XYZ file of C-alpha atoms in Angstrom:
761
model
C 0.705 -0.207 0.209
C 3.318 2.384 1.409
C 4.538 1.420 -2.273
C 1.584 3.084 -4.138
C 0.860 5.780 -2.629
C 4.683 6.759 -2.979
C 3.909 5.330 -6.980
C 1.019 7.938 -7.109
C 2.395 11.042 -5.145
C 6.151 10.682 -7.695
C 2.982 11.012 -10.490
C 1.494 13.078 -9.246
C 5.155 15.295 -9.095
C 5.593 14.435 -12.134
C 2.386 16.375 -13.630
C 3.593 19.473 -11.997
C 5.302 22.235 -13.354
C 7.372 24.410 -10.724
C 7.916 27.752 -11.712
C 9.802 29.378 -9.179
C 7.921 29.313 -5.184
C 4.682 28.775 -7.784
C 3.028 25.425 -9.066
C 0.536 24.393 -11.354
C -1.795 21.753 -11.245
C -2.043 19.389 -14.396
C -4.476 17.094 -15.596
C -7.836 17.222 -16.116
C -6.936 20.685 -15.755
C -4.838 21.141 -18.167
C -7.251 18.772 -21.025
C -9.431 21.857 -19.873
C -7.943 24.590 -21.136
C -6.136 23.092 -23.813
C -10.562 22.414 -25.357
C -11.347 26.446 -23.970
C -7.593 27.194 -25.807
C -8.673 26.190 -29.095
C -12.079 28.497 -29.968
C -10.396 31.220 -28.345
C -6.921 30.014 -31.134
C -9.834 29.855 -34.438
C -11.835 32.694 -33.132
C -8.370 35.505 -32.804
C -7.098 33.705 -36.163
C -11.082 34.370 -37.524
C -10.467 38.572 -36.704
C -6.291 39.076 -37.975
C -8.432 37.228 -41.851
C -11.040 39.370 -41.029
C -9.077 42.316 -40.861
C -6.016 41.477 -43.448
C -9.125 40.737 -46.053
C -11.959 42.619 -45.736
C -13.471 42.337 -48.593
C -14.339 38.435 -47.555
C -15.906 40.000 -44.271
C -19.401 40.329 -46.637
C -19.686 37.325 -46.770
C -23.336 35.639 -46.151
C -25.025 33.146 -45.279
C -28.829 33.085 -46.371
C -31.520 30.374 -46.105
C -34.870 30.908 -46.176
C -34.599 34.955 -46.731
C -32.621 35.282 -44.087
C -29.180 36.835 -44.345
C -26.273 36.859 -42.679
C -22.571 38.085 -42.271
C -19.683 37.009 -40.880
C -18.467 40.024 -38.453
C -22.096 38.816 -37.252
C -20.958 35.464 -36.478
C -17.323 35.822 -35.871
C -18.100 35.864 -31.669
C -20.929 34.425 -31.387
C -20.511 30.364 -31.441
C -23.888 29.359 -30.806
C -24.615 30.550 -34.330
C -21.777 29.452 -35.312
C -22.793 26.027 -34.566
C -25.977 27.018 -35.365
C -24.716 28.196 -39.124
C -22.518 24.838 -39.192
C -25.963 23.069 -38.821
C -27.940 24.537 -41.546
C -25.442 24.179 -44.219
C -24.060 20.509 -43.696
C -27.657 19.693 -43.724
C -27.935 21.536 -46.606
C -24.697 19.472 -47.894
C -26.322 16.419 -47.499
C -30.220 17.113 -48.575
C -28.349 17.893 -52.060
C -25.639 15.294 -51.419
C -29.472 13.166 -51.451
C -30.378 14.680 -54.389
C -33.572 14.557 -52.889
C -34.627 18.413 -54.337
C -34.228 19.839 -50.117
C -31.557 21.365 -50.096
C -33.184 24.993 -50.301
C -34.926 23.714 -46.566
C -32.143 22.582 -45.520
C -30.621 25.901 -46.044
C -33.414 27.917 -44.759
C -33.462 26.244 -41.891
C -30.274 26.709 -41.346
C -30.809 30.373 -41.647
C -33.335 30.344 -39.135
C -31.401 28.594 -36.644
C -28.604 30.975 -36.739
C -31.053 34.111 -36.525
C -32.494 32.298 -33.908
C -29.551 31.730 -32.593
C -28.649 35.618 -32.370
C -31.252 36.610 -31.526
C -31.331 34.237 -28.458
C -27.201 36.310 -27.969
C -29.182 39.913 -28.159
C -27.682 40.012 -31.870
C -29.605 42.992 -33.813
C -30.151 41.662 -36.999
C -30.951 45.142 -39.239
C -33.519 44.935 -42.247
C -37.585 42.694 -42.638
C -37.201 40.193 -46.002
C -39.508 37.874 -46.810
C -39.746 34.006 -47.036
C -37.046 31.867 -48.866
C -40.032 32.158 -52.212
C -39.796 35.468 -52.438
C -36.234 36.046 -51.697
C -36.153 33.732 -54.474
C -37.623 35.455 -56.911
C -36.072 38.434 -56.325
C -32.595 36.755 -56.973
C -34.355 35.354 -60.543
C -34.831 38.587 -61.779
C -31.340 39.256 -60.596
C -29.944 36.503 -62.711
C -29.813 34.546 -59.553
C -29.611 30.183 -60.060
C -29.914 27.870 -58.156
C -27.766 24.609 -57.250
C -29.387 21.738 -56.407
C -32.876 24.538 -54.751
C -30.577 26.206 -52.909
C -30.622 29.979 -53.380
C -27.985 31.841 -54.029
C -27.539 34.877 -52.048
C -28.406 39.060 -52.796
C -25.520 41.188 -52.783
C -25.221 44.517 -51.055
C -25.139 46.719 -54.384
C -24.098 50.600 -53.593
C -24.619 52.876 -56.589
C -23.012 56.224 -56.868
C -23.612 59.159 -58.787
C -21.686 61.356 -59.045
C -21.696 65.196 -60.890
C -23.115 67.888 -62.455
C -27.365 68.002 -62.105
C -27.608 70.231 -65.494
C -30.066 67.952 -67.480
C -31.095 66.413 -63.986
C -34.845 67.235 -65.499
C -34.190 65.159 -68.460
C -32.526 62.478 -66.958
C -33.991 61.813 -63.838
C -37.180 59.709 -64.926
C -34.667 57.283 -66.512
C -32.317 56.845 -63.557
C -35.885 55.764 -61.577
C -37.327 54.327 -64.587
C -33.968 51.449 -65.132
C -30.958 52.085 -62.616
C -31.912 52.313 -59.097
C -34.842 49.663 -59.481
C -32.236 47.033 -60.992
C -30.729 45.537 -57.235
C -32.598 45.007 -54.965
C -32.019 46.726 -52.176
C -29.991 48.805 -53.096
C -28.318 51.755 -51.033
C -27.761 54.863 -53.662
C -25.005 57.821 -52.856
C -25.718 61.207 -54.658
C -22.904 63.292 -54.420
C -22.834 66.671 -56.683
C -21.372 69.812 -56.577
C -23.564 73.134 -55.385
C -24.366 75.092 -58.626
C -27.483 76.442 -59.461
C -27.914 72.737 -61.540
C -29.214 71.286 -57.506
C -32.216 72.476 -56.964
C -33.051 69.710 -59.814
C -32.222 66.855 -57.363
C -34.579 66.883 -55.301
C -36.913 65.377 -58.772
C -34.874 62.141 -57.215
C -36.937 62.207 -53.821
C -39.547 58.351 -53.326
C -42.457 58.685 -53.584
C -43.617 62.146 -55.182
C -41.298 60.413 -58.217
C -42.175 57.135 -57.510
C -45.496 56.344 -56.476
C -47.360 53.921 -57.717
C -49.060 54.429 -61.473
C -51.567 52.902 -63.086
C -52.420 50.644 -65.460
C -48.691 50.733 -67.667
C -46.902 52.901 -66.108
C -50.322 56.235 -66.629
C -48.650 58.933 -65.208
C -50.744 60.444 -62.361
C -50.446 64.848 -60.893
C -51.489 66.219 -58.191
C -50.507 68.882 -55.020
C -46.873 68.526 -56.951
C -45.795 65.934 -59.066
C -46.749 62.987 -58.009
C -45.939 59.948 -60.754
C -44.890 56.341 -61.426
C -42.685 54.591 -63.302
C -43.671 51.268 -62.921
C -44.827 49.237 -65.733
C -47.255 47.253 -63.932
C -50.857 46.401 -64.516
C -53.169 47.298 -61.865
C -53.876 50.334 -60.353
C -53.693 52.500 -56.608
C -50.328 52.405 -55.453
C -46.628 50.920 -56.043
C -45.559 48.435 -53.598
C -41.742 50.676 -53.557
C -38.610 51.648 -55.012
C -36.212 48.649 -53.836
C -34.367 50.748 -53.839
C -32.928 53.364 -50.863
C -31.937 57.396 -50.519
C -29.003 56.189 -48.121
C -26.805 59.499 -48.372
C -27.018 62.952 -50.200
C -24.540 65.163 -50.156
C -24.320 68.918 -52.287
C -21.208 70.965 -51.699
C -19.783 73.553 -52.639
C -17.151 73.722 -55.518
C -13.995 74.281 -54.130
C -10.903 74.840 -56.814
C -8.351 71.128 -56.386
C -5.272 73.075 -55.888
C -2.936 72.504 -58.860
C 0.439 71.250 -58.568
C 3.680 70.819 -60.256
C 2.912 66.728 -60.404
C -1.014 67.815 -61.833
C 0.482 70.098 -64.412
C 3.069 67.895 -65.497
C 0.577 64.729 -65.909
C -2.967 66.131 -67.132
C -3.320 67.604 -70.990
C -5.423 70.614 -71.676
C -7.458 70.340 -74.806
C -7.074 73.742 -75.971
C -11.398 75.359 -76.587
C -12.099 72.482 -74.115
C -13.966 73.195 -70.738
C -14.360 70.070 -69.828
C -10.854 69.297 -70.889
C -9.333 71.535 -68.581
C -7.384 70.288 -66.054
C -9.301 72.356 -62.671
C -12.171 70.483 -64.807
C -10.380 66.950 -64.751
C -9.618 67.288 -60.787
C -12.775 68.401 -60.047
C -14.224 65.321 -61.814
C -11.555 63.093 -60.268
C -12.631 64.606 -56.930
C -16.552 63.492 -57.210
C -15.398 59.956 -58.110
C -12.865 59.543 -55.136
C -15.348 60.729 -52.554
C -17.548 57.578 -53.584
C -15.363 55.957 -51.210
C -15.210 58.543 -48.131
C -18.824 58.163 -48.752
C -19.533 54.220 -49.177
C -17.234 53.812 -46.265
C -18.901 56.402 -43.293
C -21.390 54.378 -44.085
C -19.552 50.648 -44.108
C -19.282 51.659 -40.548
C -21.703 54.060 -38.825
C -24.048 50.637 -40.015
C -21.423 47.816 -39.799
C -21.964 46.314 -42.858
C -19.787 46.491 -46.459
C -20.728 46.211 -49.942
C -20.279 43.502 -52.468
C -20.662 45.441 -55.510
C -20.107 49.009 -56.395
C -21.281 51.019 -59.516
C -20.993 54.375 -60.264
C -21.650 56.299 -63.013
C -23.126 60.243 -63.762
C -26.345 62.035 -63.502
C -25.894 63.333 -66.388
C -26.747 59.866 -67.913
C -29.847 59.131 -70.039
C -30.330 55.667 -69.793
C -32.884 53.382 -72.757
C -32.493 50.004 -69.958
C -31.791 47.636 -67.537
C -27.494 47.551 -66.621
C -26.286 43.555 -67.213
C -27.801 41.721 -64.024
C -24.575 40.922 -61.074
C -24.679 36.577 -62.110
C -23.011 38.232 -65.942
C -20.297 40.127 -64.153
C -17.244 39.192 -62.725
C -16.473 40.248 -59.731
C -12.595 40.203 -59.430
C -12.918 42.346 -62.760
C -14.411 45.535 -62.930
C -16.218 46.217 -65.454
C -16.848 49.670 -68.356
C -18.387 50.111 -70.817
C -17.167 49.114 -74.253
C -16.193 52.139 -76.606
C -15.465 55.772 -75.897
C -12.463 55.298 -74.995
C -10.429 58.101 -76.857
C -7.272 56.280 -76.598
C -7.764 55.353 -72.987
C -10.332 53.762 -71.610
C -14.309 55.019 -70.853
C -14.744 56.364 -67.323
C -19.122 57.266 -67.936
C -19.062 54.150 -65.969
C -17.893 51.452 -63.608
C -19.247 47.995 -62.641
C -17.057 45.817 -59.793
C -16.223 44.578 -56.376
C -15.284 45.633 -53.349
C -11.457 45.256 -54.100
C -11.387 46.528 -57.726
C -13.882 49.624 -56.803
C -11.889 50.744 -54.143
C -8.832 51.121 -56.673
C -10.544 52.707 -59.406
C -12.270 54.845 -57.659
C -8.586 56.146 -56.268
C -8.652 58.900 -59.362
C -6.874 61.408 -57.637
C -4.767 59.797 -54.639
C -2.961 58.312 -57.349
C -1.982 61.575 -58.741
C 1.153 61.168 -57.286
C 2.129 57.982 -57.920
C 0.812 57.944 -62.013
C 3.943 60.930 -62.363
C 6.292 59.697 -59.471
C 6.365 55.607 -59.910
C 5.060 55.136 -63.789
C 6.367 58.333 -65.030
C 3.258 59.140 -66.625
C 2.763 62.719 -68.490
C 0.476 64.800 -71.085
C -2.923 61.930 -70.781
C -5.955 62.500 -71.073
C -8.546 62.068 -68.918
C -9.728 58.458 -70.607
C -6.011 57.797 -71.138
C -5.248 58.492 -66.742
C -8.334 56.079 -66.411
C -6.279 53.423 -68.358
C -2.793 53.951 -66.756
C -4.380 53.556 -62.988
C -5.923 50.892 -63.992
C -1.870 49.168 -65.649
C -0.804 50.665 -62.339
C -3.291 49.485 -59.672
C -2.887 45.650 -61.707
C -6.806 45.648 -62.266
C -7.962 44.073 -64.707
C -10.918 45.424 -66.573
C -13.855 43.745 -68.501
C -16.549 44.693 -71.012
C -20.574 44.905 -71.299
C -22.823 46.608 -72.995
C -24.747 49.144 -70.866
C -28.087 50.568 -73.052
C -27.098 54.729 -71.516
C -26.104 58.052 -72.879
C -24.577 61.188 -71.653
C -26.938 63.777 -72.639
C -24.609 66.636 -72.782
C -24.595 70.200 -74.792
C -21.551 69.933 -75.407
C -20.905 70.184 -79.445
C -19.077 67.669 -81.861
C -15.461 67.195 -82.131
C -14.343 67.182 -85.501
C -13.287 63.694 -85.197
C -17.245 63.072 -84.161
C -19.333 65.292 -85.375
C -22.461 63.419 -85.009
C -23.962 62.536 -82.117
C -26.968 60.052 -81.366
C -30.440 61.250 -80.779
C -32.427 60.331 -77.529
C -35.236 57.772 -80.772
C -32.640 54.803 -80.780
C -32.992 51.991 -79.540
C -29.724 50.267 -78.689
C -28.708 48.419 -76.037
C -24.862 49.347 -76.917
C -24.518 52.945 -76.808
C -21.982 53.061 -73.771
C -22.195 56.398 -72.821
C -21.890 57.834 -76.080
C -22.922 62.232 -75.950
C -26.508 62.176 -77.133
C -29.190 64.843 -77.075
C -32.790 65.135 -78.163
C -32.248 65.965 -82.145
C -34.359 64.813 -85.254
C -32.053 61.704 -86.956
C -29.962 62.627 -89.915
C -28.782 58.902 -90.342
C -30.618 55.680 -89.421
C -30.332 52.453 -89.442
C -27.589 50.117 -91.438
C -26.204 53.692 -92.864
C -25.943 54.501 -89.706
C -24.130 51.211 -88.464
C -21.943 51.632 -91.359
C -21.105 55.455 -90.471
C -19.830 54.419 -86.832
C -18.515 51.027 -87.712
C -16.322 53.854 -90.459
C -14.796 56.240 -87.843
C -11.683 55.896 -86.386
C -12.422 55.920 -83.111
C -14.647 53.334 -81.157
C -17.634 55.073 -80.120
C -20.350 52.329 -79.238
C -20.743 48.961 -79.171
C -19.330 46.278 -81.190
C -22.582 45.538 -82.211
C -23.646 48.817 -82.928
C -27.309 48.863 -84.827
C -30.169 50.423 -83.891
C -28.446 53.635 -83.189
C -29.594 56.682 -84.807
C -27.452 59.998 -85.444
C -28.439 63.689 -85.812
C -25.855 66.645 -86.425
C -24.430 67.613 -82.892
C -22.240 71.173 -84.524
C -24.678 73.268 -83.302
C -26.267 74.124 -80.149
C -29.810 72.274 -79.616
C -32.734 72.252 -81.581
C -34.571 75.574 -80.910
C -37.977 72.888 -80.241
C -36.145 70.461 -78.551
C -38.614 70.525 -75.837
C -41.064 68.921 -77.617
C -38.774 66.378 -79.308
C -37.289 65.514 -75.647
C -41.126 64.434 -74.677
C -41.869 62.393 -78.201
C -38.996 60.171 -77.957
C -38.362 59.881 -74.073
C -42.496 59.516 -72.941
C -44.770 60.776 -71.204
C -43.604 60.425 -67.616
C -40.587 62.128 -69.151
C -42.131 64.713 -70.319
C -44.282 65.099 -67.481
C -41.263 65.396 -64.659
C -39.836 67.744 -67.204
C -43.061 70.414 -67.867
C -43.252 70.547 -63.621
C -39.266 70.823 -62.935
C -39.071 73.963 -65.743
C -42.344 75.500 -64.229
C -41.966 75.290 -60.884
C -42.282 77.969 -58.960
C -39.799 78.438 -55.403
C -42.227 77.196 -52.973
C -42.672 74.184 -54.593
C -38.653 74.159 -55.151
C -38.646 74.224 -51.295
C -41.267 71.150 -50.649
C -39.676 69.553 -52.911
C -36.895 69.537 -50.909
C -38.162 68.785 -47.315
C -39.908 66.112 -49.022
C -36.426 64.761 -50.160
C -34.246 65.149 -46.956
C -37.111 63.449 -45.383
C -36.180 60.039 -47.300
C -32.228 60.886 -47.136
C -30.052 58.890 -43.608
C -27.761 61.046 -44.017
C -27.451 64.512 -45.483
C -24.808 66.692 -46.354
C -26.385 70.202 -48.226
C -27.359 73.560 -47.708
C -30.794 74.390 -46.625
C -33.080 74.357 -49.506
C -33.979 77.692 -49.552
C -29.965 78.341 -50.486
C -30.448 75.943 -53.144
C -33.691 76.875 -54.197
C -32.105 80.727 -54.872
C -29.364 79.535 -56.685
C -31.543 77.190 -59.105
C -33.673 80.595 -59.717
C -30.553 83.090 -60.476
C -28.998 80.663 -62.736
C -25.374 80.175 -64.157
C -22.983 83.444 -62.909
C -21.807 85.685 -66.139
C -18.245 87.719 -65.403
C -18.642 90.822 -66.993
C -16.112 94.223 -66.703
C -13.339 95.365 -67.280
C -10.519 94.440 -68.724
C -11.973 90.311 -69.234
C -14.852 89.966 -66.355
C -14.125 90.826 -63.315
C -17.514 90.903 -61.374
C -18.870 87.753 -60.963
C -22.940 88.742 -61.283
C -26.256 86.542 -61.749
C -28.358 87.585 -64.760
C -31.232 84.726 -65.532
C -33.680 86.117 -63.335
C -33.733 89.748 -66.335
C -32.341 87.524 -69.502
C -32.804 87.724 -72.434
C -33.952 91.216 -71.304
C -37.820 91.627 -70.370
C -40.842 92.110 -67.853
C -40.568 90.558 -64.139
C -43.605 89.038 -63.268
C -43.315 92.114 -60.842
C -44.069 94.916 -64.261
C -40.627 96.050 -63.287
C -36.900 96.610 -64.357
C -34.013 94.998 -62.491
C -33.253 98.048 -59.655
C -29.230 98.163 -59.664
C -27.137 100.318 -57.257
C -23.457 100.890 -58.758
C -21.082 102.289 -55.020
C -17.955 102.577 -57.445
C -15.645 104.984 -55.272
C -13.302 105.650 -57.776
C -13.320 106.009 -61.875
C -13.785 101.923 -62.411
C -17.671 101.717 -64.154
C -16.900 99.197 -66.684
C -19.147 97.000 -64.730
C -22.040 99.511 -64.915
C -22.044 100.305 -68.880
C -21.747 96.259 -68.777
C -24.767 96.288 -67.351
C -26.695 98.505 -69.312
C -25.892 96.756 -72.507
C -27.009 93.579 -71.243
C -29.457 94.213 -69.300
C -31.146 97.712 -71.244
C -32.099 98.657 -67.608
C -31.260 102.153 -65.107
C -27.638 102.126 -62.699
C -28.065 104.445 -60.267
C -23.734 105.504 -59.457
C -23.589 106.180 -56.176
C -19.937 108.354 -55.878
C -18.873 111.601 -54.008
C -15.120 111.780 -53.814
C -13.196 114.456 -55.420
C -11.645 111.729 -57.789
C -15.179 110.423 -59.210
C -17.055 113.631 -58.628
C -13.770 114.615 -61.265
C -13.970 111.664 -64.429
C -17.569 112.173 -64.229
C -17.459 115.624 -64.870
C -14.536 114.836 -67.954
C -17.322 112.358 -69.247
C -20.622 113.305 -68.883
C -21.370 114.417 -71.812
C -20.469 110.385 -73.215
C -22.786 109.477 -70.568
C -26.260 107.664 -71.684
C -28.846 109.416 -70.055
C -31.531 107.968 -69.830
C -29.554 104.895 -68.585
C -26.655 105.780 -66.152
C -28.160 108.025 -63.189
C -25.561 110.022 -60.970
C -25.784 110.922 -57.347
C -23.801 113.030 -55.445
C -23.877 110.625 -52.057
C -22.130 107.654 -50.974
C -23.625 105.049 -49.287
C -22.041 103.821 -46.292
C -23.010 102.217 -42.913
C -24.073 105.980 -41.113
C -26.195 108.939 -42.326
C -24.315 111.816 -42.003
C -20.951 112.052 -43.942
C -17.293 109.630 -43.374
C -14.115 110.140 -43.496
C -12.468 108.494 -45.936
C -8.440 108.257 -47.099
C -7.460 108.438 -50.452
C -5.107 105.836 -51.417
C -2.545 106.456 -54.488
C -2.043 103.739 -55.982
C 1.009 103.228 -58.720
C -1.064 101.591 -61.812
C -4.394 101.338 -60.395
C -7.292 104.190 -59.823
C -7.630 105.874 -56.753
C -9.056 104.008 -53.624
C -10.924 105.284 -50.516
C -10.569 103.873 -47.664
C -12.550 103.982 -44.183
C -8.376 103.579 -42.505
C -5.654 103.299 -43.694
C -4.313 99.997 -44.669
C -1.571 98.573 -41.761
C 0.869 97.716 -44.513
C 1.334 100.517 -46.157
C 3.268 103.618 -44.744
C 1.649 106.592 -43.109
C 4.381 109.302 -44.692
C 2.565 108.306 -47.858
C -0.992 108.778 -47.118
C -2.631 111.490 -49.047
C -4.865 113.725 -45.653
C -8.460 112.018 -45.053
C -11.661 114.249 -46.424
C -15.075 113.892 -45.787
C -17.662 113.113 -48.142
C -20.939 112.499 -48.329
C -23.385 109.541 -47.563
C -26.449 108.097 -47.124
C -26.950 104.105 -45.726
C -28.864 101.810 -48.504
C -32.491 102.275 -47.059
C -32.667 105.800 -46.567
C -31.533 105.678 -50.562
C -33.886 103.372 -51.466
C -36.638 105.830 -49.544
C -35.377 108.258 -51.295
C -35.865 107.213 -54.817
C -38.516 105.113 -54.079
C -37.537 101.397 -54.521
C -39.447 98.654 -52.357
C -35.715 95.688 -53.879
C -32.438 96.475 -55.326
C -31.507 93.667 -57.363
C -28.460 94.051 -57.727
C -25.335 96.079 -55.639
C -21.688 96.859 -56.626
C -20.170 98.186 -53.883
C -16.003 98.482 -55.068
C -13.744 100.919 -53.888
C -11.279 100.136 -51.192
C -12.691 96.165 -49.552
C -13.053 98.644 -45.699
C -16.492 99.903 -47.023
C -18.033 97.272 -48.194
C -17.251 95.721 -43.740
C -18.484 99.073 -42.879
C -21.667 98.297 -44.538
C -21.873 95.196 -43.413
C -21.481 95.398 -39.635
C -24.032 98.150 -39.923
C -26.273 95.244 -41.404
C -25.142 92.963 -38.957
C -25.386 94.787 -35.484
C -28.742 95.875 -36.348
C -29.705 92.273 -37.561
C -31.113 93.232 -40.233
C -29.955 93.431 -44.022
C -32.510 95.675 -45.992
C -34.051 94.209 -49.354
C -31.461 93.131 -51.747
C -31.025 90.936 -54.002
C -26.931 90.113 -55.213
C -24.335 92.251 -53.577
C -21.280 92.395 -55.420
C -18.121 93.028 -54.024
C -14.700 93.639 -54.692
C -11.129 92.723 -52.386
C -7.609 94.255 -54.167
C -3.168 94.136 -53.680
C -4.067 91.408 -51.255
C -3.873 92.801 -47.888
C -7.344 91.767 -47.292
C -9.244 88.388 -49.648
C -11.560 86.524 -49.144
C -10.091 83.082 -46.990
C -8.765 85.134 -43.979
C -10.575 84.100 -41.065
C -11.830 88.308 -40.484
C -13.668 87.729 -43.784
C -15.090 83.879 -43.136
C -15.707 85.733 -39.911
C -17.627 88.321 -41.356
C -19.476 86.449 -44.179
C -20.558 83.665 -41.979
C -22.109 86.363 -39.137
C -23.703 87.356 -43.043
C -25.800 83.559 -43.870
C -27.515 84.748 -39.705
C -29.138 88.145 -42.034
C -29.879 85.577 -45.064
C -26.981 86.048 -47.255
C -24.966 83.827 -48.866
C -21.765 83.401 -50.712
C -22.627 83.136 -54.431
C -19.529 83.156 -56.179
C -15.539 84.426 -56.206
C -13.516 84.849 -59.166
C -10.141 84.154 -57.907
C -6.832 85.395 -59.676
C -3.180 84.486 -58.241
C -5.021 82.558 -55.714
C -6.444 85.464 -53.956
C -10.439 86.560 -54.486
C -10.369 89.782 -56.222
C -14.309 89.513 -56.122
C -17.895 87.981 -54.771
C -21.713 87.600 -54.912
C -23.424 87.004 -52.360
C -26.873 86.799 -52.220
C -30.052 86.941 -49.761
C -31.945 84.295 -49.768
C -34.862 86.585 -48.543
C -35.330 88.303 -51.667
C -33.975 86.620 -54.637
C -37.526 84.439 -55.366
C -37.821 85.092 -58.614
C -40.499 83.795 -61.063
C -38.410 82.695 -63.640
C -40.824 80.906 -65.310
């Protein structure tokens, strides 16, 4: 007995590891520890793998309409076991050939979902049963595999670019592109300009709510119409996609560097092919990466497919189903390569898309490491794909770019909207009467040195594109585009300011992430229209003229009222406004230099169009103390305070001039509103006027205010001016656009969201 006890003690000693004065007893505890460490090691390995391969984190488990990502399962052993049991049952049923694999998969997916809910995990979304999921996937080209259906992929659609013709292309996007992929997430990224107000046409359900039989049009209140083609009456079932983000951002210039100047080719006379224009395009495309990444992080999801295209695309059919595309390659339309790759649209899996969308950040590596130089947009795209080793695939897409630009000498034609081809592939098109159709058009296209359309250019009608759009293009568009698109165009061109604001408020309610100015600001920009450069010597002043050009009496029964505070001798903007608007300009100047100049020129001035008033517009109704600034090679200016950079010994003695406020002047001249107020002279003059408005917490009824900055002593972009403009926003004044010279803002135009509500129909 004693010997047995000694042998047992020796065995226990052999099973004990001594570490200093402490020991660890092995045996069954070692076995339990080993069993616990195995799943921990597995989960750590899985976590490391997911970090190194983020694209694989979107693998889904499906069954019976339930879709659960690996991110939801990796820390849930119970859900993982349910998943394994369900998938094993599906595999066994497929191997037995009894056709019940779909049921096994469905039960497995249900078990996964139940396990996750038991663990307290939240699974977003509400999906239908297995039959509904199979029906939706079948529409997208997903086939069955032994009775089991592939899971639907997460698709992100990124729409970028200006909305110049969005009132013509929006119905086609809503009808063909956006509903093509069930549960797709739509990201809209556009610049803040005069056409941005049209983006509200993308709102659901005002453009997508149910229609009658055959997709008829119904109007009531605002624009309420259906785009579907199904039968029956009443409301539709919904769009199937979600508007998750809308970003309408100011068009901030991109810094041009030595790298970009070396890489990007400039085409003389082409507005779209300037370096700044190309960089703005690349910036807009790369913003898709930023927007999608932020949304993924905020909602713990990953997209499998990303489609990027332009908002001015006119679609004539749906895009291809995902089943026919290679997720490893990046698919682009055929044709319109122009020596590189077609960049009107791109679609691919996550990894390929992430590389293809890096249009701006890849420029420096292309020059420094790739040695590329002097490329157009398409050649830059080709160099980017080769440099990043992205496999490119081709497919025919039934859309064209609706453009007002004239045709190139090598291709002086455009596709007509009456075309029926599925191989337009982003070529330029316009509403026109075709001049070449059928087989003759196909022969003409095949004889071109540049491949513009797809490999089979049949069903494409061509018209001449050497001139502007025809005068009756609206009638042509309504005929070719159909009743729904015609109604959208008519509504967009005739809606009032109040309807525009209401549409944008409704748009805001449909979107998850909103990054845009207030609706009032966007709609006012739309009513003011595109800005024009006017004045001496080559357009130094920006001004909005669309409410009054061509010259016509407004609905208020009057011509525009223009005030000009010059404080010097630069009256070039006054003459330009009188010639363009055929209106009267009221000039205010009581400085000695201004009065002397007017006395010399008074005989040559048109008395009926230019009226001089011998006082200045200032912050108060009393004389102003001003300092003459005698600057070489520049007209005499007058400042309320001497600039700090000027030597006091070189300053002229100050003088006093008569002045009145804008409100008092309007009352004296019997004007209820000033449409254009130009404040010239030194920057301190308009700053003093603005400070008086801010102190009074109200601004006079002025629509546009044009201000000038000189000499770089204080310009837009400085901290003081930014604070001043921010304070003006509380008065309803917004910064419209600025003209830069030598990276400094020389002149800007502000507009009032309260006093620019013109009816310009």
